[in-house]
Short mmCIF file of C-alpha atoms in Angstrom, two decimals:
data_model
loop_
_atom_site.label_atom_id
_atom_site.label_comp_id
_atom_site.label_asym_id
_atom_site.label_seq_id
_atom_site.Cartn_x
_atom_site.Cartn_y
_atom_site.Cartn_z
CA MET A 212 -15.30 18.50 -11.75
CA GLN A 213 -11.72 17.13 -12.20
CA GLU A 214 -11.42 13.48 -12.95
CA LEU A 215 -8.60 10.96 -13.09
CA SER A 216 -6.62 10.36 -16.02
CA VAL A 217 -7.12 6.55 -15.88
CA ARG A 218 -9.83 4.05 -15.93
CA HIS A 219 -8.12 1.68 -13.72
CA LEU A 220 -5.93 1.80 -10.80
CA LEU A 221 -3.15 -0.63 -11.68
CA GLY A 222 -0.02 0.98 -10.15
CA ILE A 223 1.26 4.21 -9.23
CA LYS A 224 3.71 4.13 -12.28
CA ASP A 225 0.70 4.57 -14.64
CA ILE A 226 -0.74 7.84 -12.94
CA THR A 227 0.07 11.40 -12.63
CA PRO A 228 0.88 13.93 -9.67
CA GLN A 229 -2.25 15.76 -10.60
CA ASP A 230 -4.03 12.26 -10.13
CA ILE A 231 -2.23 12.03 -6.76
CA GLN A 232 -3.27 15.19 -5.73
CA LEU A 233 -6.91 14.79 -6.78
CA ILE A 234 -7.06 11.51 -4.90
CA PHE A 235 -6.01 13.38 -1.81
CA GLU A 236 -8.24 16.12 -2.09
CA THR A 237 -11.05 13.72 -2.60
CA ALA A 238 -9.64 11.46 0.75
CA ASP A 239 -9.68 14.83 2.70
CA ASN A 240 -13.44 15.38 2.11
CA PHE A 241 -14.23 11.66 2.89
CA LYS A 242 -11.79 11.89 6.16
CA ASP A 243 -14.42 14.51 7.13
CA VAL A 244 -17.34 11.96 6.58
CA LEU A 245 -15.65 9.42 8.67
CA ASN A 246 -15.30 11.53 11.44
CA ARG A 247 -19.35 12.46 11.46
CA PRO A 248 -21.60 10.49 13.66
CA ILE A 249 -23.43 9.16 10.48
CA LYS A 250 -20.33 7.78 8.57
CA LYS A 251 -22.23 7.14 5.39
CA VAL A 252 -22.73 8.83 2.07
CA PRO A 253 -24.97 7.39 -1.14
CA SER A 254 -22.20 8.28 -3.55
CA LEU A 255 -22.08 4.64 -5.14
CA ARG A 256 -25.58 3.64 -4.08
CA ASP A 257 -26.13 1.90 -7.62
CA ILE A 258 -22.61 0.29 -7.80
CA THR A 259 -21.81 -3.32 -7.31
CA ILE A 260 -18.06 -3.78 -6.36
CA ALA A 261 -16.45 -7.61 -6.11
CA ASN A 262 -13.53 -7.85 -3.88
CA VAL A 263 -11.50 -10.82 -5.60
CA PHE A 264 -8.78 -11.78 -3.09
CA PHE A 265 -6.13 -14.75 -4.37
CA GLU A 266 -4.02 -13.95 -1.47
CA ASN A 267 -4.58 -13.68 2.38
CA SER A 268 -5.32 -10.23 3.44
CA THR A 269 -6.63 -8.52 6.81
CA ARG A 270 -6.30 -4.87 6.70
CA THR A 271 -6.44 -4.22 2.93
CA ARG A 272 -9.60 -6.47 2.34
CA LEU A 273 -11.26 -4.97 5.58
CA SER A 274 -10.36 -1.35 4.51
CA PHE A 275 -11.75 -1.66 0.95
CA GLU A 276 -14.86 -3.55 2.27
CA LEU A 277 -15.39 -0.56 4.93
CA ALA A 278 -14.71 2.10 1.96
CA GLU A 279 -17.19 0.25 -0.05
CA LYS A 280 -20.04 0.28 2.32
CA ARG A 281 -19.30 3.65 3.53
CA LEU A 282 -19.96 4.78 0.06
CA SER A 283 -23.22 2.78 -0.13
CA ALA A 284 -22.11 0.20 -2.85
CA ASP A 285 -23.34 -3.17 -3.09
CA VAL A 286 -20.50 -5.66 -1.94
CA ILE A 287 -19.83 -9.22 -2.82
CA ASN A 288 -16.58 -10.99 -1.47
CA PHE A 289 -14.48 -13.72 -3.07
CA SER A 290 -11.91 -15.64 -1.62
CA SER A 291 -10.17 -17.99 -3.85
CA SER A 292 -9.47 -20.46 -0.96
CA SER A 293 -13.10 -21.43 -1.11
CA SER A 294 -14.05 -21.16 -4.75
CA SER A 295 -13.79 -23.08 -7.98
CA VAL A 296 -10.16 -21.89 -8.66
CA LYS A 297 -9.44 -24.92 -6.59
CA LYS A 298 -11.13 -27.01 -9.07
CA GLY A 299 -8.85 -25.60 -11.93
CA GLU A 300 -10.82 -22.61 -13.32
CA THR A 301 -8.82 -19.69 -15.01
CA LEU A 302 -8.51 -16.47 -13.48
CA LEU A 303 -10.23 -14.96 -16.58
CA ASP A 304 -13.06 -17.46 -16.42
CA THR A 305 -13.46 -16.77 -12.53
CA VAL A 306 -13.74 -12.81 -13.08
CA ASN A 307 -15.97 -13.25 -16.25
CA ASN A 308 -18.64 -15.36 -13.96
CA ILE A 309 -18.39 -12.61 -11.48
CA LEU A 310 -19.00 -9.83 -14.22
CA ALA A 311 -21.88 -11.95 -15.54
CA MET A 312 -23.79 -11.06 -12.48
CA LYS A 313 -23.53 -7.32 -13.40
CA VAL A 314 -20.60 -6.22 -11.37
CA ASP A 315 -19.18 -2.79 -12.20
CA MET A 316 -16.09 -2.55 -10.02
CA ILE A 317 -13.27 -5.35 -9.32
CA VAL A 318 -10.79 -4.88 -6.33
CA MET A 319 -8.37 -7.73 -6.87
CA ARG A 320 -5.12 -9.10 -5.20
CA HIS A 321 -3.28 -11.76 -6.95
CA SER A 322 0.20 -13.48 -6.24
CA SER A 323 1.13 -12.99 -9.88
CA PRO A 324 2.64 -9.57 -10.98
CA GLY A 325 0.68 -8.28 -13.74
CA ALA A 326 -2.49 -9.96 -13.04
CA PRO A 327 -4.69 -7.01 -12.96
CA HIS A 328 -3.08 -5.64 -16.04
CA PHE A 329 -3.97 -8.67 -17.65
CA LEU A 330 -7.47 -8.34 -16.69
CA SER A 331 -7.85 -4.91 -17.73
CA ASN A 332 -7.21 -5.91 -21.41
CA HIS A 333 -9.92 -8.45 -21.43
CA ILE A 334 -12.78 -6.94 -19.16
CA LYS A 335 -14.81 -3.75 -19.22
CA ALA A 336 -15.08 -3.28 -15.62
CA ASN A 337 -12.86 -0.66 -13.50
CA ILE A 338 -10.31 -2.65 -11.71
CA VAL A 339 -8.27 -1.64 -8.44
CA ASN A 340 -5.11 -3.47 -7.72
CA ALA A 341 -5.01 -4.59 -4.04
CA GLY A 342 -1.57 -6.07 -4.54
CA ASP A 343 0.11 -8.17 -7.53
CA GLY A 344 2.87 -10.14 -6.31
CA THR A 345 6.04 -8.48 -5.72
CA HIS A 346 5.29 -5.91 -8.26
CA GLU A 347 2.84 -2.93 -6.90
CA HIS A 348 0.26 -1.88 -4.06
CA PRO A 349 -1.07 1.47 -5.23
CA THR A 350 -3.57 2.32 -2.51
CA GLN A 351 -0.98 1.38 0.05
CA ALA A 352 1.37 3.89 -1.39
CA LEU A 353 -1.21 6.53 -1.70
CA LEU A 354 -2.28 6.37 1.97
CA ASP A 355 1.35 6.35 3.22
CA SER A 356 2.10 9.54 1.41
CA PHE A 357 -1.32 10.90 2.33
CA SER A 358 -0.27 10.06 6.02
CA ILE A 359 3.32 12.03 5.53
CA ARG A 360 1.38 14.94 4.13
CA GLU A 361 -1.29 15.08 6.96
CA ARG A 362 1.67 14.71 9.61
CA LEU A 363 4.36 16.91 7.94
CA GLY A 364 2.13 19.36 5.81
CA ASP A 365 3.68 18.32 2.51
CA VAL A 366 5.60 15.60 0.74
CA ALA A 367 7.78 17.59 -1.23
CA GLY A 368 11.19 18.00 -0.15
CA LYS A 369 10.81 15.34 2.69
CA LYS A 370 13.57 12.70 3.14
CA VAL A 371 11.90 9.15 3.22
CA VAL A 372 13.78 6.00 3.97
CA ILE A 373 12.25 2.60 3.37
CA ILE A 374 13.69 0.15 5.41
CA GLY A 375 13.80 -3.71 5.17
CA ASP A 376 12.73 -6.42 2.67
CA ILE A 377 12.91 -4.40 -0.45
CA LEU A 378 13.35 -7.07 -2.71
CA HIS A 379 10.18 -9.07 -1.99
CA SER A 380 7.94 -5.85 -1.15
CA ARG A 381 5.26 -4.68 -3.56
CA VAL A 382 4.64 -1.80 -1.09
CA ALA A 383 8.29 -0.55 -1.54
CA LEU A 384 8.04 -0.14 -5.37
CA SER A 385 4.75 1.55 -5.24
CA ASN A 386 5.90 3.92 -2.42
CA ILE A 387 9.13 4.82 -4.38
CA PHE A 388 7.15 5.87 -7.33
CA ALA A 389 4.38 7.98 -5.32
CA LEU A 390 7.15 9.84 -3.47
CA GLN A 391 9.31 10.74 -6.48
CA LYS A 392 5.93 11.97 -8.35
CA LEU A 393 5.15 14.09 -5.32
CA GLY A 394 8.68 15.62 -5.04
CA ALA A 395 10.29 13.79 -1.99
CA GLU A 396 13.73 12.22 -1.73
CA VAL A 397 13.96 8.51 -1.28
CA MET A 398 16.46 6.20 0.13
CA VAL A 399 16.21 2.24 0.68
CA CYS A 400 17.92 0.67 3.38
CA GLY A 401 18.38 -3.20 4.15
CA PRO A 402 20.78 -6.07 3.92
CA THR A 403 22.43 -6.31 0.26
CA THR A 404 20.56 -9.57 -0.12
CA LEU A 405 17.18 -8.15 0.37
CA LEU A 406 17.89 -5.08 -1.84
CA PRO A 407 17.15 -5.50 -5.79
CA LYS A 408 20.49 -5.61 -7.89
CA HIS A 409 19.62 -2.35 -10.14
CA ILE A 410 17.61 -0.30 -7.27
CA ARG A 411 19.86 2.79 -7.88
CA GLN A 412 18.36 2.82 -11.49
CA LEU A 413 15.19 3.81 -9.85
CA GLY A 414 16.76 7.05 -8.57
CA VAL A 415 16.87 6.29 -4.99
CA LYS A 416 19.82 6.52 -2.64
CA VAL A 417 21.01 3.30 -1.08
CA GLU A 418 22.18 2.84 2.60
CA LEU A 419 23.34 -0.57 4.28
CA ASP A 420 23.66 1.07 7.67
CA VAL A 421 20.44 1.72 9.59
CA ARG A 422 21.54 4.19 12.00
CA LYS A 423 22.69 6.33 9.12
CA ALA A 424 19.41 6.08 7.21
CA LEU A 425 17.76 7.12 10.48
CA ALA A 426 19.99 10.13 10.81
CA TRP A 427 19.27 11.38 7.35
CA CYS A 428 15.44 10.86 7.14
CA ASP A 429 12.46 12.70 8.01
CA VAL A 430 10.33 9.73 7.71
CA ALA A 431 11.28 5.72 8.16
CA ASN A 432 8.92 3.48 6.69
CA VAL A 433 9.81 -0.01 8.02
CA LEU A 434 8.69 -3.10 6.28
CA ARG A 435 8.44 -6.48 7.45
CA ILE A 436 10.58 -9.53 6.39
CA GLN A 437 8.17 -11.66 3.92
CA LEU A 438 9.36 -14.83 4.93
CA GLU A 439 6.28 -16.32 2.79
CA ARG A 440 7.87 -15.26 -0.57
CA GLN A 441 11.41 -16.12 -0.07
CA GLN A 442 12.55 -19.52 -1.42
CA MET A 443 15.86 -19.51 0.29
CA LYS A 444 17.67 -17.82 3.14
CA TYR A 445 18.78 -14.29 2.66
CA PHE A 446 20.22 -13.78 5.99
CA PRO A 447 21.42 -16.21 8.76
CA SER A 448 18.62 -15.46 11.40
CA LEU A 449 15.89 -13.48 12.37
CA ARG A 450 18.03 -12.68 15.69
CA GLU A 451 20.70 -11.51 13.53
CA TYR A 452 18.55 -9.37 11.27
CA THR A 453 17.01 -7.62 14.56
CA LEU A 454 20.46 -6.93 15.70
CA TYR A 455 21.42 -5.04 12.61
CA TYR A 456 18.32 -3.62 11.27
CA GLY A 457 15.72 -3.64 14.27
CA ILE A 458 14.57 -0.20 15.44
CA ASP A 459 13.95 0.18 18.89
CA LYS A 460 12.72 3.64 20.88
CA LYS A 461 16.13 4.12 22.26
CA MET A 462 17.54 4.50 18.73
CA LEU A 463 14.74 6.82 17.90
CA ASP A 464 15.47 8.88 20.92
CA SER A 465 19.36 9.08 20.26
CA LEU A 466 18.65 10.97 16.96
CA ASP A 467 19.03 14.81 16.95
CA LYS A 468 15.77 15.51 15.56
CA GLU A 469 12.30 14.02 15.60
CA ILE A 470 11.40 11.59 12.79
CA THR A 471 8.12 10.01 11.67
CA LEU A 472 8.09 6.01 12.14
CA MET A 473 5.54 4.09 9.60
CA HIS A 474 4.90 0.47 9.04
CA PRO A 475 2.29 -0.99 6.45
CA GLY A 476 1.68 -3.80 8.64
CA PRO A 477 1.40 -6.40 9.88
CA ILE A 478 4.14 -5.56 12.06
CA ASN A 479 6.51 -8.51 13.34
CA ARG A 480 7.19 -7.03 16.85
CA GLY A 481 10.64 -7.45 18.00
CA VAL A 482 11.83 -8.16 14.46
CA GLU A 483 12.00 -5.12 12.47
CA LEU A 484 10.52 -3.05 15.12
CA SER A 485 10.51 -3.00 18.82
CA SER A 486 6.85 -2.62 20.87
CA ASP A 487 8.15 0.51 22.34
CA ALA A 488 8.93 1.97 18.97
CA ALA A 489 5.81 0.75 17.18
CA ASP A 490 3.76 2.40 20.29
CA SER A 491 6.10 5.58 20.60
CA HIS A 492 4.80 9.37 19.87
CA HIS A 493 7.15 8.96 16.62
CA SER A 494 4.80 6.34 15.09
CA ILE A 495 1.72 6.98 13.10
CA ILE A 496 0.83 3.43 12.30
CA LEU A 497 -2.75 3.54 13.19
CA ASN A 498 -3.13 7.15 11.45
CA GLN A 499 -2.18 5.07 8.15
CA VAL A 500 -4.80 2.48 9.19
CA GLU A 501 -7.52 5.32 9.38
CA ASN A 502 -6.40 7.07 6.29
CA GLY A 503 -6.56 3.64 4.36
CA VAL A 504 -10.25 3.66 4.35
CA ALA A 505 -10.71 7.37 3.36
CA ILE A 506 -7.89 7.02 0.34
CA ARG A 507 -9.84 3.92 -0.86
CA MET A 508 -13.01 5.84 -0.58
CA ALA A 509 -11.54 8.38 -2.88
CA VAL A 510 -10.13 5.87 -5.33
CA LEU A 511 -13.50 3.99 -5.60
CA PHE A 512 -15.54 7.16 -5.89
CA LEU A 513 -13.24 8.72 -8.61
CA LEU A 514 -12.86 5.49 -10.79
CA ALA A 515 -16.81 5.26 -10.73
CA GLN A 516 -16.99 8.25 -12.50
CA LYS A 517 -15.14 6.84 -15.43
CA GLN A 518 -17.84 4.19 -15.84
#
């Protein structure tokens, strides 16, 4: 059986195109499982997985937990808001205490970029990065590319634009790495204040006009404005942002071709996307959520082989 080239999934930057294809092929099999009347397999029956979340999460946390339970793993959930972290315990001590209970894998989200990389140098358990600050969110990028492959047949040669708050987004960076490794052309679009200064060095196109970006692309992945990460005002108001960068169904229908609309969630309806666009036939947003479980099952299953 093929196996991954890495022991941990810390970021898309660290894995090969072959790893991504293996994850996709494994996810195809698990998607079949999820569509059966009995949606469970005993693949990880003797594995214990801890979900260690130092930041708020709904979709990612539920998706990982469901993936783990579908694989018959034993699951423990940790939330920093109700833990000894509030009493001053360090990250390493927290995780070592969890590992002392004989946990095999850690799924971790943390507000500090590089936190999973730091842990991987100090513990033996496999680590899956469920988002580290504004750095990477590898499983989101994998499920996004998997959803494009499912909708359009292949990712290679497709034109994908990422629109919105690129500066504060871990999804944008992971998506850029994943799409480029799979042979897609990538463009970013947003106000100059929300684009990283040296973004072109990643080999992406930059466009400031959302209408031109939509006319260019096959797929538009729209990001929300991450107000919780912003320490200052990057644009005058949400109303003005919507005026220049909001996407509605009228705009999509005016294009001379059919494009696919994506969003990693949560959607701020009426800001980056209108409700009629988010719920239109262009949108594969709920397919992304469904594919997230299959992708995370594949990642957990393949990493468990590297125990």
